[in-house]
Short mmCIF file of C-alpha atoms in Angstrom, two decimals:
data_model
loop_
_atom_site.label_atom_id
_atom_site.label_comp_id
_atom_site.label_asym_id
_atom_site.label_seq_id
_atom_site.Cartn_x
_atom_site.Cartn_y
_atom_site.Cartn_z
CA MET A 1341 0.00 0.00 0.00
CA ASN A 1342 2.82 2.39 0.90
CA ALA A 1343 4.53 1.69 -2.43
CA ALA A 1344 1.27 2.38 -4.29
CA ILE A 1345 0.84 5.70 -2.44
CA ILE A 1346 4.44 6.77 -3.11
CA PHE A 1347 4.42 5.95 -6.82
CA GLY A 1348 0.88 7.25 -7.27
CA LEU A 1349 1.87 10.62 -5.77
CA LEU A 1350 5.06 10.76 -7.87
CA LEU A 1351 3.13 10.00 -11.07
CA ALA A 1352 0.43 12.55 -10.26
CA LEU A 1353 3.01 15.29 -9.70
CA MET A 1354 4.85 14.44 -12.94
CA LEU A 1355 1.58 14.48 -14.91
CA THR A 1356 1.11 18.12 -13.86
CA GLY A 1357 4.26 18.94 -15.83
CA MET A 1358 6.37 19.46 -12.72
CA PRO A 1359 10.13 18.76 -13.21
CA ILE A 1360 11.12 15.25 -12.15
CA SER A 1361 13.56 16.51 -9.49
CA ILE A 1362 10.90 18.61 -7.72
CA SER A 1363 8.34 15.79 -8.09
CA LEU A 1364 10.74 13.42 -6.33
CA GLY A 1365 11.46 15.86 -3.51
CA LEU A 1366 7.80 16.72 -2.90
CA THR A 1367 6.78 13.05 -2.95
CA VAL A 1368 9.38 12.17 -0.33
CA LEU A 1369 8.66 15.13 1.95
CA THR A 1370 4.85 14.71 1.72
CA PHE A 1371 5.05 11.02 2.60
CA LEU A 1372 7.66 11.43 5.34
CA PHE A 1373 5.85 14.25 7.13
CA THR A 1374 2.31 12.86 6.87
CA MET A 1375 2.68 9.08 7.11
CA THR A 1376 5.91 8.42 9.05
CA HIS A 1377 7.72 9.70 12.12
CA VAL A 1378 11.14 10.25 10.53
CA PRO A 1379 12.80 13.31 12.18
CA ILE A 1380 13.44 16.28 9.90
CA GLU A 1381 17.12 16.20 10.91
CA ALA A 1382 17.46 12.79 9.23
CA VAL A 1383 16.10 14.22 5.99
CA ALA A 1384 18.51 17.15 6.06
CA LEU A 1385 21.43 14.84 6.84
CA LYS A 1386 20.49 12.50 3.99
CA LEU A 1387 20.37 15.43 1.55
CA PHE A 1388 23.99 16.25 2.28
CA THR A 1389 25.42 12.75 2.71
CA GLY A 1390 23.66 11.58 -0.48
CA ILE A 1391 25.96 13.63 -2.72
CA GLU A 1392 29.15 13.19 -0.72
CA LYS A 1393 30.29 10.25 -2.82
CA PHE A 1394 33.59 10.76 -4.63
CA GLU A 1395 32.24 9.20 -7.84
CA ILE A 1396 29.67 11.99 -8.27
CA MET A 1397 32.51 14.44 -8.98
CA ALA A 1398 33.05 12.63 -12.28
CA ILE A 1399 29.73 13.95 -13.63
CA PRO A 1400 30.55 17.70 -13.86
CA PHE A 1401 34.04 16.90 -15.18
CA PHE A 1402 32.72 14.67 -18.00
CA ILE A 1403 30.08 17.28 -18.86
CA LEU A 1404 32.80 19.96 -19.03
CA ALA A 1405 35.04 17.77 -21.20
CA GLY A 1406 32.12 17.03 -23.54
CA ASN A 1407 31.32 20.74 -23.90
CA PHE A 1408 34.94 21.63 -24.70
CA LEU A 1409 35.04 18.88 -27.33
CA THR A 1410 31.68 19.89 -28.82
CA HIS A 1411 32.78 23.50 -29.27
CA GLY A 1412 36.43 22.76 -30.01
CA GLY A 1413 36.36 21.24 -33.50
CA VAL A 1414 37.01 17.67 -32.33
CA ALA A 1415 33.72 16.39 -33.76
CA ARG A 1416 34.46 17.78 -37.24
CA ARG A 1417 37.86 16.09 -37.35
CA MET A 1418 36.40 12.79 -36.16
CA ILE A 1419 33.78 12.97 -38.93
CA ASN A 1420 36.53 13.58 -41.53
CA PHE A 1421 38.45 10.57 -40.23
CA ALA A 1422 35.34 8.35 -40.21
CA THR A 1423 34.38 9.46 -43.72
CA SER A 1424 37.85 8.65 -45.05
CA MET A 1425 37.59 5.13 -43.62
CA VAL A 1426 34.04 4.04 -44.60
CA GLY A 1427 32.73 6.74 -46.95
CA HIS A 1428 33.16 4.56 -50.08
CA TRP A 1429 30.73 1.89 -48.85
CA HIS A 1430 26.96 1.97 -49.49
CA GLY A 1431 25.51 4.88 -47.53
CA GLY A 1432 29.03 6.16 -46.91
CA LEU A 1433 28.17 9.33 -45.01
CA GLY A 1434 25.61 7.43 -42.92
CA LEU A 1435 28.22 4.84 -41.96
CA ALA A 1436 30.65 7.66 -41.23
CA GLY A 1437 27.98 9.08 -38.91
CA VAL A 1438 27.75 5.80 -36.97
CA LEU A 1439 31.54 5.57 -36.67
CA ALA A 1440 31.91 9.25 -35.74
CA CYS A 1441 29.19 8.90 -33.07
CA ALA A 1442 30.99 5.87 -31.61
CA LEU A 1443 34.30 7.77 -31.51
CA PHE A 1444 32.77 10.92 -30.04
CA ALA A 1445 30.80 8.84 -27.52
CA ALA A 1446 34.12 7.51 -26.25
CA VAL A 1447 35.22 11.01 -25.27
CA SER A 1448 31.99 12.79 -24.30
CA GLY A 1449 29.92 10.46 -22.08
CA SER A 1450 26.65 12.07 -23.18
CA SER A 1451 24.14 11.06 -25.85
CA PRO A 1452 22.56 14.49 -26.52
CA ALA A 1453 26.07 16.01 -26.81
CA THR A 1454 26.99 13.34 -29.37
CA VAL A 1455 23.84 13.99 -31.43
CA VAL A 1456 24.49 17.75 -31.42
CA ALA A 1457 28.21 17.53 -32.17
CA ILE A 1458 27.98 14.98 -34.99
CA GLY A 1459 24.47 15.71 -36.29
CA SER A 1460 24.85 19.48 -36.72
CA ILE A 1461 27.82 18.89 -39.05
CA LEU A 1462 26.91 15.64 -40.79
CA LEU A 1463 23.16 15.95 -41.40
CA PRO A 1464 23.38 19.03 -43.69
CA ALA A 1465 26.20 17.30 -45.60
CA MET A 1466 24.08 14.15 -46.06
CA VAL A 1467 21.10 16.12 -47.39
CA LYS A 1468 23.41 18.02 -49.74
CA GLN A 1469 24.79 14.74 -51.10
CA GLY A 1470 21.31 13.40 -51.84
CA PHE A 1471 20.35 11.34 -48.77
CA PRO A 1472 16.73 11.62 -47.60
CA ASN A 1473 16.39 13.72 -44.47
CA ARG A 1474 14.73 10.80 -42.68
CA PHE A 1475 17.66 8.47 -43.32
CA GLY A 1476 20.22 10.85 -41.83
CA ALA A 1477 17.98 11.65 -38.87
CA GLY A 1478 17.48 7.95 -38.12
CA VAL A 1479 21.21 7.24 -38.24
CA ILE A 1480 22.33 10.12 -36.02
CA THR A 1481 19.48 9.92 -33.49
CA THR A 1482 20.11 6.25 -32.70
CA SER A 1483 23.91 6.24 -33.09
CA GLY A 1484 24.08 9.23 -30.75
CA ALA A 1485 22.67 6.97 -28.02
CA LEU A 1486 26.07 5.22 -27.98
CA GLY A 1487 27.17 8.19 -25.86
CA ILE A 1488 25.91 6.52 -22.67
CA LEU A 1489 27.07 2.95 -23.45
CA ILE A 1490 30.62 3.40 -24.74
CA PRO A 1491 32.70 4.57 -21.75
CA PRO A 1492 33.03 7.07 -20.22
CA SER A 1493 29.32 7.30 -19.45
CA ILE A 1494 27.51 9.70 -17.11
CA VAL A 1495 24.60 7.23 -16.76
CA MET A 1496 27.01 4.49 -15.63
CA VAL A 1497 28.38 6.84 -12.97
CA MET A 1498 24.83 7.40 -11.73
CA TYR A 1499 24.16 3.64 -11.60
CA SER A 1500 27.41 3.22 -9.66
CA VAL A 1501 26.37 5.92 -7.17
CA SER A 1502 22.93 4.31 -6.72
CA THR A 1503 24.17 0.74 -6.21
CA ASN A 1504 27.82 1.01 -5.05
CA THR A 1505 28.98 -0.92 -8.11
CA SER A 1506 32.52 -0.27 -9.37
CA VAL A 1507 32.59 2.51 -12.01
CA GLY A 1508 35.79 1.08 -13.49
CA GLN A 1509 34.19 -2.34 -14.01
CA LEU A 1510 31.09 -0.74 -15.55
CA PHE A 1511 33.23 1.30 -17.97
CA MET A 1512 35.12 -1.78 -19.12
CA ALA A 1513 31.89 -3.80 -19.34
CA GLY A 1514 30.46 -1.18 -21.71
CA VAL A 1515 33.23 -1.48 -24.30
CA VAL A 1516 32.19 -4.75 -26.01
CA PRO A 1517 28.41 -4.03 -25.98
CA GLY A 1518 29.13 -0.52 -27.29
CA LEU A 1519 31.21 -1.83 -30.18
CA MET A 1520 28.63 -4.53 -30.92
CA LEU A 1521 25.76 -2.06 -31.02
CA ALA A 1522 27.75 0.34 -33.21
CA THR A 1523 28.41 -2.56 -35.61
CA LEU A 1524 24.72 -3.57 -35.70
CA LEU A 1525 23.61 0.03 -36.32
CA GLY A 1526 26.24 0.24 -39.07
CA ILE A 1527 24.93 -2.96 -40.69
CA THR A 1528 21.37 -1.58 -40.59
CA THR A 1529 22.59 1.66 -42.17
CA TRP A 1530 24.56 -0.19 -44.88
CA TYR A 1531 21.63 -2.52 -45.71
CA ARG A 1532 19.11 0.30 -46.09
CA ALA A 1533 21.55 2.34 -48.18
CA TRP A 1534 22.24 -0.69 -50.39
CA LYS A 1535 18.53 -1.51 -50.69
CA PHE A 1536 17.49 2.01 -51.71
CA GLY A 1537 20.61 2.89 -53.70
CA TYR A 1538 21.79 5.83 -51.60
CA PRO A 1539 25.01 7.66 -52.60
CA ARG A 1540 28.56 6.45 -52.02
CA MET A 1541 31.71 8.53 -51.89
CA ALA A 1542 34.95 8.05 -53.77
CA LYS A 1543 37.40 5.82 -51.92
CA ALA A 1544 39.93 7.86 -49.96
CA SER A 1545 43.58 7.22 -50.64
CA PHE A 1546 45.96 5.98 -47.96
CA GLY A 1547 47.44 9.47 -47.79
CA ASP A 1548 44.03 11.06 -47.22
CA ARG A 1549 43.27 8.59 -44.44
CA LEU A 1550 46.62 9.22 -42.81
CA LYS A 1551 46.07 12.98 -42.99
CA ALA A 1552 42.58 12.63 -41.44
CA LEU A 1553 44.02 10.44 -38.68
CA LYS A 1554 46.76 12.98 -37.92
CA GLU A 1555 44.21 15.79 -37.68
CA SER A 1556 41.91 13.84 -35.34
CA ILE A 1557 44.61 12.10 -33.28
CA TRP A 1558 44.47 14.59 -30.41
CA GLY A 1559 40.79 13.88 -29.87
CA LEU A 1560 41.23 10.12 -30.29
CA LEU A 1561 44.05 10.12 -27.72
CA LEU A 1562 41.52 11.09 -25.07
CA ILE A 1563 39.98 7.61 -25.44
CA VAL A 1564 43.38 6.06 -24.68
CA ILE A 1565 43.95 8.39 -21.72
CA VAL A 1566 40.60 7.65 -20.05
CA ILE A 1567 40.33 3.90 -20.68
CA GLY A 1568 44.06 3.20 -20.45
CA GLY A 1569 44.44 5.28 -17.30
CA ILE A 1570 41.59 3.50 -15.51
CA TYR A 1571 42.68 0.00 -16.56
CA SER A 1572 46.35 0.56 -15.72
CA GLY A 1573 45.44 1.97 -12.32
CA VAL A 1574 47.12 5.32 -12.99
CA PHE A 1575 43.93 7.08 -11.88
CA THR A 1576 40.38 6.38 -10.77
CA PRO A 1577 37.36 7.03 -13.04
CA THR A 1578 36.74 10.32 -11.19
CA GLU A 1579 40.35 11.40 -11.69
CA ALA A 1580 40.05 10.30 -15.33
CA ALA A 1581 37.08 12.67 -15.69
CA ALA A 1582 39.14 15.57 -14.32
CA MET A 1583 42.02 14.66 -16.62
CA SER A 1584 39.71 14.53 -19.64
CA ALA A 1585 38.31 18.00 -18.83
CA VAL A 1586 41.81 19.53 -18.60
CA TYR A 1587 42.97 17.70 -21.73
CA ALA A 1588 39.85 18.72 -23.70
CA PHE A 1589 40.43 22.37 -22.69
CA ILE A 1590 44.06 22.25 -23.85
CA ILE A 1591 43.39 20.68 -27.27
CA ALA A 1592 40.33 22.90 -27.95
CA VAL A 1593 42.07 26.17 -27.05
CA PHE A 1594 45.79 25.64 -27.64
CA VAL A 1595 46.12 22.72 -30.11
CA TYR A 1596 43.19 23.01 -32.53
CA LYS A 1597 42.57 26.69 -31.64
CA ASP A 1598 38.90 26.40 -32.63
CA MET A 1599 37.96 28.04 -29.33
CA THR A 1600 39.29 31.29 -27.90
CA LEU A 1601 39.90 32.01 -24.24
CA LYS A 1602 37.00 34.48 -24.37
CA GLN A 1603 34.61 31.58 -25.13
CA VAL A 1604 35.79 29.49 -22.17
CA PRO A 1605 33.62 31.26 -19.50
CA GLN A 1606 30.49 30.52 -21.55
CA VAL A 1607 31.41 26.82 -21.77
CA LEU A 1608 32.10 26.75 -18.01
CA LEU A 1609 28.74 28.39 -17.32
CA SER A 1610 26.73 26.00 -19.52
CA SER A 1611 28.56 23.03 -17.95
CA ALA A 1612 27.80 24.35 -14.46
CA ASN A 1613 24.12 24.74 -15.35
CA MET A 1614 23.84 21.18 -16.61
CA SER A 1615 25.84 19.79 -13.67
CA ALA A 1616 23.67 21.65 -11.15
CA MET A 1617 20.52 20.27 -12.78
CA LEU A 1618 21.83 16.68 -12.61
CA LEU A 1619 23.12 17.06 -9.05
CA TYR A 1620 19.73 18.41 -7.96
CA ILE A 1621 18.04 15.35 -9.49
CA ILE A 1622 20.59 13.08 -7.77
CA THR A 1623 19.98 14.73 -4.39
CA ASN A 1624 16.21 14.23 -4.59
CA ALA A 1625 16.64 10.71 -5.98
CA VAL A 1626 18.85 9.84 -2.99
CA LEU A 1627 16.02 11.01 -0.70
CA PHE A 1628 13.58 8.88 -2.71
CA SER A 1629 15.88 5.86 -2.36
CA PHE A 1630 16.09 6.52 1.40
CA LEU A 1631 12.28 6.53 1.59
CA MET A 1632 12.06 3.27 -0.38
CA THR A 1633 14.57 1.58 1.91
CA SER A 1634 13.01 2.91 5.13
CA GLU A 1635 9.65 1.49 4.00
CA ASN A 1636 11.31 -1.87 3.11
CA ILE A 1637 9.91 -1.77 -0.42
CA PRO A 1638 12.94 -3.33 -2.26
CA GLN A 1639 13.25 -6.02 0.44
CA THR A 1640 9.53 -6.81 0.19
CA MET A 1641 9.78 -7.07 -3.61
CA ALA A 1642 12.77 -9.42 -3.33
CA ALA A 1643 10.96 -11.61 -0.79
CA TRP A 1644 7.82 -11.74 -2.97
CA ILE A 1645 9.78 -12.76 -6.07
CA GLN A 1646 11.74 -15.41 -4.17
CA GLY A 1647 8.52 -16.67 -2.58
CA HIS A 1648 6.96 -17.14 -6.02
CA ASN A 1649 10.12 -18.81 -7.38
CA LEU A 1650 10.35 -16.44 -10.35
CA ALA A 1651 13.18 -17.46 -12.66
CA PRO A 1652 15.91 -14.84 -13.25
CA TRP A 1653 15.05 -14.70 -16.97
CA VAL A 1654 11.43 -13.79 -16.13
CA PHE A 1655 12.60 -11.07 -13.75
CA LEU A 1656 14.94 -9.63 -16.41
CA LEU A 1657 12.08 -9.59 -18.92
CA VAL A 1658 9.89 -7.73 -16.42
CA VAL A 1659 12.73 -5.26 -15.75
CA ASN A 1660 13.11 -4.58 -19.48
CA VAL A 1661 9.38 -3.93 -19.89
CA LEU A 1662 9.32 -1.73 -16.79
CA LEU A 1663 12.31 0.34 -17.90
CA LEU A 1664 11.02 0.71 -21.46
CA LEU A 1665 7.68 1.93 -20.08
CA ALA A 1666 9.48 4.34 -17.73
CA GLY A 1667 11.36 5.68 -20.75
CA ASN A 1668 8.03 6.95 -22.06
CA PHE A 1669 7.81 9.68 -19.44
CA MET A 1670 11.22 10.07 -17.75
CA GLU A 1671 14.74 10.81 -18.92
CA PRO A 1672 17.58 8.30 -18.26
CA SER A 1673 19.20 9.95 -15.23
CA SER A 1674 15.92 10.02 -13.33
CA ILE A 1675 15.03 6.43 -14.25
CA VAL A 1676 18.39 5.08 -13.10
CA LEU A 1677 18.35 7.01 -9.84
CA ILE A 1678 14.78 5.97 -9.01
CA MET A 1679 14.64 2.38 -10.30
CA ALA A 1680 18.17 1.07 -9.70
CA PRO A 1681 18.01 1.15 -5.86
CA ILE A 1682 14.66 -0.69 -6.00
CA LEU A 1683 15.51 -3.33 -8.62
CA PHE A 1684 19.17 -3.88 -7.69
CA PRO A 1685 18.61 -5.80 -4.41
CA VAL A 1686 16.12 -8.08 -6.15
CA ALA A 1687 18.57 -8.76 -8.99
CA VAL A 1688 21.37 -9.58 -6.55
CA SER A 1689 19.09 -11.90 -4.58
CA LEU A 1690 18.42 -13.84 -7.83
CA GLY A 1691 22.15 -14.18 -8.51
CA ILE A 1692 22.30 -11.65 -11.38
CA ASP A 1693 25.70 -9.99 -11.71
CA PRO A 1694 25.59 -6.29 -10.65
CA VAL A 1695 27.77 -5.19 -13.59
CA HIS A 1696 25.69 -7.14 -16.13
CA PHE A 1697 22.54 -5.66 -14.61
CA GLY A 1698 24.02 -2.16 -14.94
CA ILE A 1699 24.77 -2.60 -18.65
CA LEU A 1700 21.26 -3.97 -19.19
CA ILE A 1701 19.82 -0.81 -17.60
CA VAL A 1702 22.08 1.45 -19.70
CA VAL A 1703 20.98 -0.24 -22.96
CA ASN A 1704 17.35 0.24 -21.89
CA MET A 1705 18.12 3.93 -21.36
CA GLU A 1706 19.58 4.09 -24.88
CA VAL A 1707 16.35 2.78 -26.35
CA GLY A 1708 14.34 5.22 -24.23
CA MET A 1709 16.31 8.16 -25.62
CA CYS A 1710 15.17 7.30 -29.14
CA HIS A 1711 11.41 6.91 -28.79
CA PRO A 1712 8.64 9.38 -27.89
CA PRO A 1713 7.29 11.10 -25.96
CA VAL A 1714 10.35 11.99 -23.84
CA GLY A 1715 13.25 10.70 -25.99
CA LEU A 1716 15.97 13.32 -25.48
CA ASN A 1717 17.78 12.38 -28.69
CA LEU A 1718 14.55 12.83 -30.67
CA TYR A 1719 14.15 16.40 -29.44
CA VAL A 1720 17.81 17.25 -30.07
CA ALA A 1721 17.64 15.74 -33.58
CA SER A 1722 14.33 17.50 -34.20
CA GLY A 1723 16.01 20.83 -33.51
CA ILE A 1724 18.78 20.05 -36.00
CA THR A 1725 16.64 18.52 -38.77
CA LYS A 1726 13.52 20.72 -38.31
CA MET A 1727 11.45 17.52 -38.46
CA GLY A 1728 8.42 16.87 -36.25
CA ILE A 1729 8.61 14.24 -33.50
CA THR A 1730 6.08 11.99 -35.27
CA GLU A 1731 8.02 12.04 -38.54
CA LEU A 1732 11.29 11.51 -36.65
CA THR A 1733 9.81 8.53 -34.79
CA VAL A 1734 9.01 6.86 -38.12
CA ALA A 1735 12.52 7.69 -39.36
CA VAL A 1736 14.32 6.00 -36.42
CA ALA A 1737 12.13 2.84 -36.48
CA PRO A 1738 14.53 0.49 -38.39
CA TRP A 1739 17.44 1.35 -36.10
CA LEU A 1740 15.22 1.26 -33.01
CA PHE A 1741 14.19 -2.33 -33.80
CA THR A 1742 17.89 -3.18 -34.15
CA MET A 1743 18.49 -1.72 -30.68
CA LEU A 1744 15.62 -3.74 -29.21
CA GLY A 1745 17.07 -6.92 -30.69
CA PHE A 1746 20.46 -6.04 -29.19
CA LEU A 1747 18.77 -5.43 -25.81
CA MET A 1748 17.57 -9.04 -25.82
CA LEU A 1749 21.12 -10.25 -26.56
CA VAL A 1750 22.62 -8.21 -23.71
CA THR A 1751 19.85 -9.31 -21.33
CA TYR A 1752 20.29 -13.05 -21.79
CA ILE A 1753 23.98 -13.35 -22.70
CA PRO A 1754 25.82 -11.86 -19.69
CA GLU A 1755 29.21 -12.72 -21.23
CA ILE A 1756 28.77 -9.83 -23.70
CA SER A 1757 29.10 -7.44 -20.76
CA LEU A 1758 31.34 -9.46 -18.45
CA TRP A 1759 33.92 -10.90 -20.84
CA LEU A 1760 36.27 -7.88 -20.96
CA PRO A 1761 36.29 -7.18 -17.19
CA HIS A 1762 37.10 -10.89 -16.66
CA VAL A 1763 39.91 -10.82 -19.24
CA LEU A 1764 41.38 -7.68 -17.67
CA GLY A 1765 41.31 -9.35 -14.23
CA MET A 1766 38.88 -6.82 -12.78
CA ARG A 1767 36.45 -9.47 -11.45
#
């Protein structure tokens, strides 16, 4: 009954159009002060201790690094490199978009940032070359979702904060699924381009490819710094985030010189705004998690599932449906921070690996970013392409079905997520 009251109140507040962070906070405070005897001091203490975790510091640093890279010409150079490598295949610019999104995802940690950085440059070029607007929009909207699966990933950091799972293990676990999904999206792009006879580019010479690689190498090195630094133990994921922010600033301002020092304060301000928004959501989500735990809701769910002898595969199917439904009216950060603390204890009690479960949640979030009514990538792509959400939803459908198929693979083949951490001796 308590769970029904809590979720009913949360849903009612969100349906009024209230921001998710305020809805969470009001739900918790209303329930605590009217139906429990929790002292107000405990609430205040939880607000502060909830965001004391060292891992949370990675979020503003990755946001800052992504903003420097978005404004600093890195995306354009990555597109040139990707085009030189795969542009001569069927749907060359579309394939270059998938590859460029995968590369940029590995340095930004954010899906909307990836869609903006790659889409704003590549989509006009695709239309100019003769691709239908829908085709380009479908490619970039879905490939941009790789931003939260290929490490570093802000959503993985949030899952780690919610469940005390190792960020380093999650980052490494995301590498193989990220590459697999990029490959599957590329195959879908190639097949549709081949089927409908979309344009191809002239094959780039070895010299052109080498030149494109030299121009983009400074951006690509950030991938090596972050992943290599974490794996080798040189620094933690949070320190890697700080390093990536400093490195991104240096290459944007002093190496590529696509950004002047006068533009830096604006980037810092926009990064601070986004970080503050996410940290406010995290704070209220921590309170919500505290309420769930104090009311024994996750423990009761776990006991009910164990009492009914539900198989792990049935539970995972239910989780997928639940998360996909949640993606209809909430954005990924909120879903992870609300649902992970509730579902995680149940998953552990059924013997599901915490890292595998984290990757499963992240892939669900990717799908949610690409379908209406709240798909963030759809709205970002809509702003770039000037297409309506309904038309854009039809455009992304072939790639979205590919992502749903991949979700089933990740759900029921844990080795896809766990193989690399095992090989690297992290588990």
